[in-house]
PDB file of C-alpha atoms in Angstrom:
ATOM      1  CA  UNK A   1      -0.474   0.353   0.315  1.00 49.00           C
ATOM      2  CA  UNK A   2       3.114   2.570   0.671  1.00 54.00           C
ATOM      3  CA  UNK A   3       3.229   6.102   1.834  1.00 61.00           C
ATOM      4  CA  UNK A   4      -0.473   6.947   0.912  1.00 63.00           C
ATOM      5  CA  UNK A   5      -2.426   3.367   2.107  1.00 68.00           C
ATOM      6  CA  UNK A   6      -5.863   4.432   3.911  1.00 76.00           C
ATOM      7  CA  UNK A   7      -4.134   3.311   7.696  1.00 76.00           C
ATOM      8  CA  UNK A   8      -1.935   5.977   9.208  1.00 79.00           C
ATOM      9  CA  UNK A   9      -0.778   7.227  12.678  1.00 83.00           C
ATOM     10  CA  UNK A  10      -2.963  10.368  13.143  1.00 87.00           C
ATOM     11  CA  UNK A  11      -0.562  12.796  15.716  1.00 88.00           C
ATOM     12  CA  UNK A  12      -2.233  14.529  18.985  1.00 88.00           C
ATOM     13  CA  UNK A  13      -1.739  16.444  21.720  1.00 90.00           C
ATOM     14  CA  UNK A  14      -2.359  15.221  24.920  1.00 90.00           C
ATOM     15  CA  UNK A  15      -1.767  18.906  26.400  1.00 92.00           C
ATOM     16  CA  UNK A  16      -4.078  20.754  23.774  1.00 94.00           C
ATOM     17  CA  UNK A  17      -6.472  17.559  24.592  1.00 94.00           C
ATOM     18  CA  UNK A  18      -6.343  18.085  28.372  1.00 94.00           C
ATOM     19  CA  UNK A  19      -6.943  21.914  28.168  1.00 95.00           C
ATOM     20  CA  UNK A  20      -9.610  21.610  25.728  1.00 96.00           C
ATOM     21  CA  UNK A  21     -11.664  19.200  27.684  1.00 96.00           C
ATOM     22  CA  UNK A  22     -11.313  21.888  30.679  1.00 96.00           C
ATOM     23  CA  UNK A  23     -12.181  25.318  28.341  1.00 96.00           C
ATOM     24  CA  UNK A  24     -14.689  23.423  27.047  1.00 96.00           C
ATOM     25  CA  UNK A  25     -16.500  23.249  30.763  1.00 96.00           C
ATOM     26  CA  UNK A  26     -15.491  26.477  31.532  1.00 96.00           C
ATOM     27  CA  UNK A  27     -17.384  28.181  28.239  1.00 96.00           C
ATOM     28  CA  UNK A  28     -20.612  26.178  28.855  1.00 96.00           C
ATOM     29  CA  UNK A  29     -21.481  28.526  31.791  1.00 95.00           C
ATOM     30  CA  UNK A  30     -22.498  31.821  30.694  1.00 94.00           C
ATOM     31  CA  UNK A  31     -22.278  32.817  34.409  1.00 94.00           C
ATOM     32  CA  UNK A  32     -19.741  31.451  36.894  1.00 93.00           C
ATOM     33  CA  UNK A  33     -21.027  28.628  38.690  1.00 94.00           C
ATOM     34  CA  UNK A  34     -20.687  29.908  42.606  1.00 92.00           C
ATOM     35  CA  UNK A  35     -19.422  26.188  43.238  1.00 92.00           C
ATOM     36  CA  UNK A  36     -17.795  22.928  41.261  1.00 93.00           C
ATOM     37  CA  UNK A  37     -17.678  19.565  42.497  1.00 93.00           C
ATOM     38  CA  UNK A  38     -14.875  17.591  40.633  1.00 93.00           C
ATOM     39  CA  UNK A  39     -15.671  13.714  41.371  1.00 93.00           C
ATOM     40  CA  UNK A  40     -12.985  11.384  40.620  1.00 92.00           C
ATOM     41  CA  UNK A  41     -13.254   8.194  39.816  1.00 92.00           C
ATOM     42  CA  UNK A  42     -11.114   4.892  38.974  1.00 91.00           C
ATOM     43  CA  UNK A  43     -12.752   2.098  37.233  1.00 90.00           C
ATOM     44  CA  UNK A  44     -12.186  -1.215  35.306  1.00 91.00           C
ATOM     45  CA  UNK A  45     -11.890  -1.520  31.372  1.00 92.00           C
ATOM     46  CA  UNK A  46     -11.597  -5.732  31.449  1.00 93.00           C
ATOM     47  CA  UNK A  47      -9.596  -7.540  28.834  1.00 93.00           C
ATOM     48  CA  UNK A  48      -9.937 -10.033  27.056  1.00 91.00           C
ATOM     49  CA  UNK A  49      -6.770 -10.804  25.213  1.00 88.00           C
ATOM     50  CA  UNK A  50      -3.374  -9.585  25.791  1.00 90.00           C
ATOM     51  CA  UNK A  51      -3.181  -6.326  25.442  1.00 90.00           C
ATOM     52  CA  UNK A  52       0.493  -4.630  26.442  1.00 91.00           C
ATOM     53  CA  UNK A  53       0.606  -3.764  30.257  1.00 90.00           C
ATOM     54  CA  UNK A  54      -2.131  -5.639  30.851  1.00 89.00           C
ATOM     55  CA  UNK A  55      -2.914  -6.345  35.026  1.00 91.00           C
ATOM     56  CA  UNK A  56      -4.636  -8.808  36.858  1.00 91.00           C
ATOM     57  CA  UNK A  57      -6.446  -7.066  39.538  1.00 89.00           C
ATOM     58  CA  UNK A  58      -7.970  -8.737  42.217  1.00 89.00           C
ATOM     59  CA  UNK A  59     -10.747  -6.669  43.300  1.00 88.00           C
ATOM     60  CA  UNK A  60     -11.912  -6.297  39.825  1.00 88.00           C
ATOM     61  CA  UNK A  61     -11.127 -10.647  39.758  1.00 92.00           C
ATOM     62  CA  UNK A  62     -10.158  -9.742  35.581  1.00 92.00           C
ATOM     63  CA  UNK A  63      -7.633  -8.546  33.426  1.00 93.00           C
ATOM     64  CA  UNK A  64      -8.072  -4.818  33.372  1.00 93.00           C
ATOM     65  CA  UNK A  65      -6.878  -1.325  32.686  1.00 94.00           C
ATOM     66  CA  UNK A  66      -7.795   1.339  35.956  1.00 93.00           C
ATOM     67  CA  UNK A  67      -8.037   4.198  34.536  1.00 94.00           C
ATOM     68  CA  UNK A  68      -8.941   7.902  35.714  1.00 94.00           C
ATOM     69  CA  UNK A  69     -11.826   9.866  35.174  1.00 95.00           C
ATOM     70  CA  UNK A  70     -12.589  13.354  36.897  1.00 95.00           C
ATOM     71  CA  UNK A  71     -16.304  14.849  35.915  1.00 96.00           C
ATOM     72  CA  UNK A  72     -17.478  18.054  36.703  1.00 95.00           C
ATOM     73  CA  UNK A  73     -21.692  17.238  36.882  1.00 92.00           C
ATOM     74  CA  UNK A  74     -21.906  15.378  33.383  1.00 94.00           C
ATOM     75  CA  UNK A  75     -18.579  16.703  31.466  1.00 95.00           C
ATOM     76  CA  UNK A  76     -15.393  14.776  31.023  1.00 96.00           C
ATOM     77  CA  UNK A  77     -12.025  16.895  32.458  1.00 97.00           C
ATOM     78  CA  UNK A  78      -9.497  13.749  32.320  1.00 96.00           C
ATOM     79  CA  UNK A  79      -9.488  10.592  31.871  1.00 94.00           C
ATOM     80  CA  UNK A  80      -6.183   8.727  31.547  1.00 93.00           C
ATOM     81  CA  UNK A  81      -5.609   5.312  30.314  1.00 92.00           C
ATOM     82  CA  UNK A  82      -3.727   3.453  33.288  1.00 92.00           C
ATOM     83  CA  UNK A  83      -2.402  -0.272  33.788  1.00 91.00           C
ATOM     84  CA  UNK A  84      -4.057  -2.548  36.553  1.00 90.00           C
ATOM     85  CA  UNK A  85      -1.167  -2.514  38.583  1.00 91.00           C
ATOM     86  CA  UNK A  86      -1.106   1.628  39.764  1.00 87.00           C
ATOM     87  CA  UNK A  87      -2.621   2.454  43.512  1.00 88.00           C
ATOM     88  CA  UNK A  88      -6.223   4.143  42.128  1.00 87.00           C
ATOM     89  CA  UNK A  89      -5.467   7.384  43.325  1.00 89.00           C
ATOM     90  CA  UNK A  90      -1.807   7.563  41.489  1.00 90.00           C
ATOM     91  CA  UNK A  91      -1.923  10.634  39.261  1.00 91.00           C
ATOM     92  CA  UNK A  92      -4.276  12.129  41.026  1.00 91.00           C
ATOM     93  CA  UNK A  93      -2.975  15.295  42.381  1.00 91.00           C
ATOM     94  CA  UNK A  94      -0.487  16.059  39.338  1.00 93.00           C
ATOM     95  CA  UNK A  95      -4.719  16.110  37.557  1.00 94.00           C
ATOM     96  CA  UNK A  96      -6.630  17.952  40.129  1.00 93.00           C
ATOM     97  CA  UNK A  97      -3.981  20.229  40.063  1.00 92.00           C
ATOM     98  CA  UNK A  98      -4.097  20.942  36.779  1.00 95.00           C
ATOM     99  CA  UNK A  99      -7.670  21.424  36.341  1.00 95.00           C
ATOM    100  CA  UNK A 100      -7.768  23.818  39.359  1.00 93.00           C
ATOM    101  CA  UNK A 101      -5.328  26.088  37.910  1.00 93.00           C
ATOM    102  CA  UNK A 102      -6.795  26.296  35.060  1.00 95.00           C
ATOM    103  CA  UNK A 103     -10.221  27.046  36.423  1.00 94.00           C
ATOM    104  CA  UNK A 104      -9.161  29.175  38.665  1.00 92.00           C
ATOM    105  CA  UNK A 105      -6.788  30.964  36.467  1.00 94.00           C
ATOM    106  CA  UNK A 106     -10.623  31.947  34.767  1.00 94.00           C
ATOM    107  CA  UNK A 107     -12.682  32.243  38.036  1.00 93.00           C
ATOM    108  CA  UNK A 108     -10.013  32.571  40.669  1.00 91.00           C
ATOM    109  CA  UNK A 109     -13.287  32.668  43.469  1.00 89.00           C
ATOM    110  CA  UNK A 110     -14.457  29.826  42.880  1.00 90.00           C
ATOM    111  CA  UNK A 111     -15.036  26.831  45.478  1.00 90.00           C
ATOM    112  CA  UNK A 112     -14.180  23.871  44.820  1.00 90.00           C
ATOM    113  CA  UNK A 113     -14.959  20.674  46.196  1.00 89.00           C
ATOM    114  CA  UNK A 114     -13.315  17.372  45.478  1.00 88.00           C
ATOM    115  CA  UNK A 115     -15.392  14.142  45.573  1.00 89.00           C
ATOM    116  CA  UNK A 116     -13.641  10.993  45.839  1.00 86.00           C
ATOM    117  CA  UNK A 117     -14.514   7.237  47.851  1.00 85.00           C
ATOM    118  CA  UNK A 118     -11.795   6.081  50.011  1.00 80.00           C
ATOM    119  CA  UNK A 119      -9.872   4.841  47.139  1.00 82.00           C
ATOM    120  CA  UNK A 120      -8.512   8.956  46.838  1.00 82.00           C
ATOM    121  CA  UNK A 121      -8.224   8.943  51.176  1.00 80.00           C
ATOM    122  CA  UNK A 122      -4.597   9.139  50.760  1.00 80.00           C
ATOM    123  CA  UNK A 123      -2.035  11.703  52.764  1.00 81.00           C
ATOM    124  CA  UNK A 124      -1.442  13.366  49.172  1.00 80.00           C
ATOM    125  CA  UNK A 125      -4.313  14.093  48.265  1.00 80.00           C
ATOM    126  CA  UNK A 126      -5.564  15.610  52.081  1.00 77.00           C
ATOM    127  CA  UNK A 127      -2.469  17.449  51.457  1.00 77.00           C
ATOM    128  CA  UNK A 128      -3.877  18.556  47.775  1.00 79.00           C
ATOM    129  CA  UNK A 129      -7.096  20.000  49.500  1.00 76.00           C
ATOM    130  CA  UNK A 130      -5.280  21.860  51.895  1.00 74.00           C
ATOM    131  CA  UNK A 131      -2.685  23.533  50.402  1.00 70.00           C
ATOM    132  CA  UNK A 132      -5.140  24.548  47.630  1.00 67.00           C
ATOM    133  CA  UNK A 133      -7.891  25.949  49.734  1.00 65.00           C
ATOM    134  CA  UNK A 134     -10.482  23.506  48.777  1.00 72.00           C
ATOM    135  CA  UNK A 135     -12.729  20.376  50.186  1.00 68.00           C
ATOM    136  CA  UNK A 136     -13.529  17.036  49.974  1.00 66.00           C
ATOM    137  CA  UNK A 137     -16.132  14.604  50.757  1.00 66.00           C
ATOM    138  CA  UNK A 138     -14.700  10.982  50.565  1.00 59.00           C
ATOM    139  CA  UNK A 139     -17.363   8.113  51.791  1.00 58.00           C
ATOM    140  CA  UNK A 140     -14.335   6.241  53.418  1.00 53.00           C
ATOM    141  CA  UNK A 141     -11.646   8.946  55.015  1.00 49.00           C
ATOM    142  CA  UNK A 142     -11.565   7.889  58.660  1.00 48.00           C
ATOM    143  CA  UNK A 143     -12.958  10.496  61.179  1.00 41.00           C
ATOM    144  CA  UNK A 144      -9.845  10.044  63.454  1.00 35.00           C
ATOM    145  CA  UNK A 145      -7.136  11.838  60.314  1.00 41.00           C
ATOM    146  CA  UNK A 146      -9.180  14.746  58.493  1.00 41.00           C
ATOM    147  CA  UNK A 147     -11.835  15.475  60.700  1.00 35.00           C
ATOM    148  CA  UNK A 148      -9.394  15.519  63.831  1.00 34.00           C
ATOM    149  CA  UNK A 149      -6.803  17.352  62.395  1.00 36.00           C
ATOM    150  CA  UNK A 150      -9.239  20.454  61.279  1.00 37.00           C
ATOM    151  CA  UNK A 151     -11.290  19.564  64.703  1.00 35.00           C
ATOM    152  CA  UNK A 152     -15.152  19.101  63.353  1.00 36.00           C
ATOM    153  CA  UNK A 153     -16.385  15.968  61.806  1.00 39.00           C
ATOM    154  CA  UNK A 154     -20.365  16.240  59.845  1.00 43.00           C
ATOM    155  CA  UNK A 155     -23.132  15.090  61.126  1.00 42.00           C
ATOM    156  CA  UNK A 156     -26.233  13.836  59.238  1.00 42.00           C
ATOM    157  CA  UNK A 157     -26.902  17.024  57.541  1.00 43.00           C
ATOM    158  CA  UNK A 158     -22.874  18.062  56.845  1.00 43.00           C
ATOM    159  CA  UNK A 159     -22.719  20.336  59.513  1.00 40.00           C
ATOM    160  CA  UNK A 160     -19.232  20.518  62.029  1.00 40.00           C
ATOM    161  CA  UNK A 161     -19.378  18.584  65.110  1.00 38.00           C
ATOM    162  CA  UNK A 162     -17.069  18.296  68.424  1.00 36.00           C
ATOM    163  CA  UNK A 163     -14.691  15.458  66.987  1.00 37.00           C
ATOM    164  CA  UNK A 164     -14.837  11.941  68.688  1.00 38.00           C
ATOM    165  CA  UNK A 165     -12.179  12.264  71.561  1.00 35.00           C
ATOM    166  CA  UNK A 166     -13.125   8.684  71.607  1.00 35.00           C
ATOM    167  CA  UNK A 167     -11.710   7.161  68.318  1.00 35.00           C
ATOM    168  CA  UNK A 168      -8.426   5.653  67.832  1.00 37.00           C
ATOM    169  CA  UNK A 169      -5.295   8.078  66.407  1.00 36.00           C
ATOM    170  CA  UNK A 170      -4.406   7.449  62.660  1.00 40.00           C
ATOM    171  CA  UNK A 171      -2.519   4.716  61.959  1.00 41.00           C
ATOM    172  CA  UNK A 172       0.924   5.519  59.797  1.00 39.00           C
ATOM    173  CA  UNK A 173      -0.064   3.380  57.274  1.00 35.00           C
ATOM    174  CA  UNK A 174      -1.687   4.236  54.127  1.00 40.00           C
ATOM    175  CA  UNK A 175      -3.966   1.376  54.584  1.00 38.00           C
ATOM    176  CA  UNK A 176      -5.072   2.446  57.385  1.00 34.00           C
ATOM    177  CA  UNK A 177      -6.537   5.529  55.851  1.00 35.00           C
ATOM    178  CA  UNK A 178      -8.740   3.531  53.530  1.00 37.00           C
ATOM    179  CA  UNK A 179     -10.876   1.366  56.051  1.00 37.00           C
ATOM    180  CA  UNK A 180     -14.783   3.137  56.665  1.00 39.00           C
ATOM    181  CA  UNK A 181     -15.046   3.943  60.167  1.00 38.00           C
ATOM    182  CA  UNK A 182     -18.638   3.984  61.566  1.00 35.00           C
ATOM    183  CA  UNK A 183     -19.048   7.493  61.294  1.00 38.00           C
ATOM    184  CA  UNK A 184     -17.117   6.569  57.683  1.00 37.00           C
ATOM    185  CA  UNK A 185     -20.145   4.646  56.372  1.00 33.00           C
ATOM    186  CA  UNK A 186     -22.642   6.736  58.205  1.00 29.00           C
ATOM    187  CA  UNK A 187     -21.437  10.412  57.080  1.00 31.00           C
ATOM    188  CA  UNK A 188     -19.454  11.762  53.853  1.00 36.00           C
ATOM    189  CA  UNK A 189     -16.193  13.574  55.067  1.00 35.00           C
ATOM    190  CA  UNK A 190     -15.949  16.847  54.883  1.00 32.00           C
ATOM    191  CA  UNK A 191     -12.235  18.326  55.579  1.00 32.00           C
TER     192      UNK A 191
END
């Protein structure tokens, strides 16, 4: 077929696509919103062949990829295809940082809430939230880690209440941050 054949590789700029997704989100608002909730999720894409970087993931009980998605409402702001041997939170800090920087360039006063499940309860994500003056919601964040540090916990309505001083202090291992406590199952964590 030669060089003029019908099959050829299409070039692209990953950085330009990343910027475009956030630009399209911002352009979809005639008036800046008062608050943006960024939803982080890692989910499986099952694999049935011998694709590169395939990995058996015990939780999903299959060979799969584990892509990272970041949404604002129903609009996609980031999609990263990753092998399943990565932590669910791998790369999340960098991606959220990039998105928040781009959003705050146009809307500096916007309130940003990061919402994720317990797979993203890591010290690096907590540090990002504190350094960027953002809020975080997570179904698995332990009351003794994030809530106690800030001296408050949410009640069922999301209002801060006094911390439970009977709770054990957090262990230093990152895996201890992913085990939901009774309070973690009952309420979303607001830090």
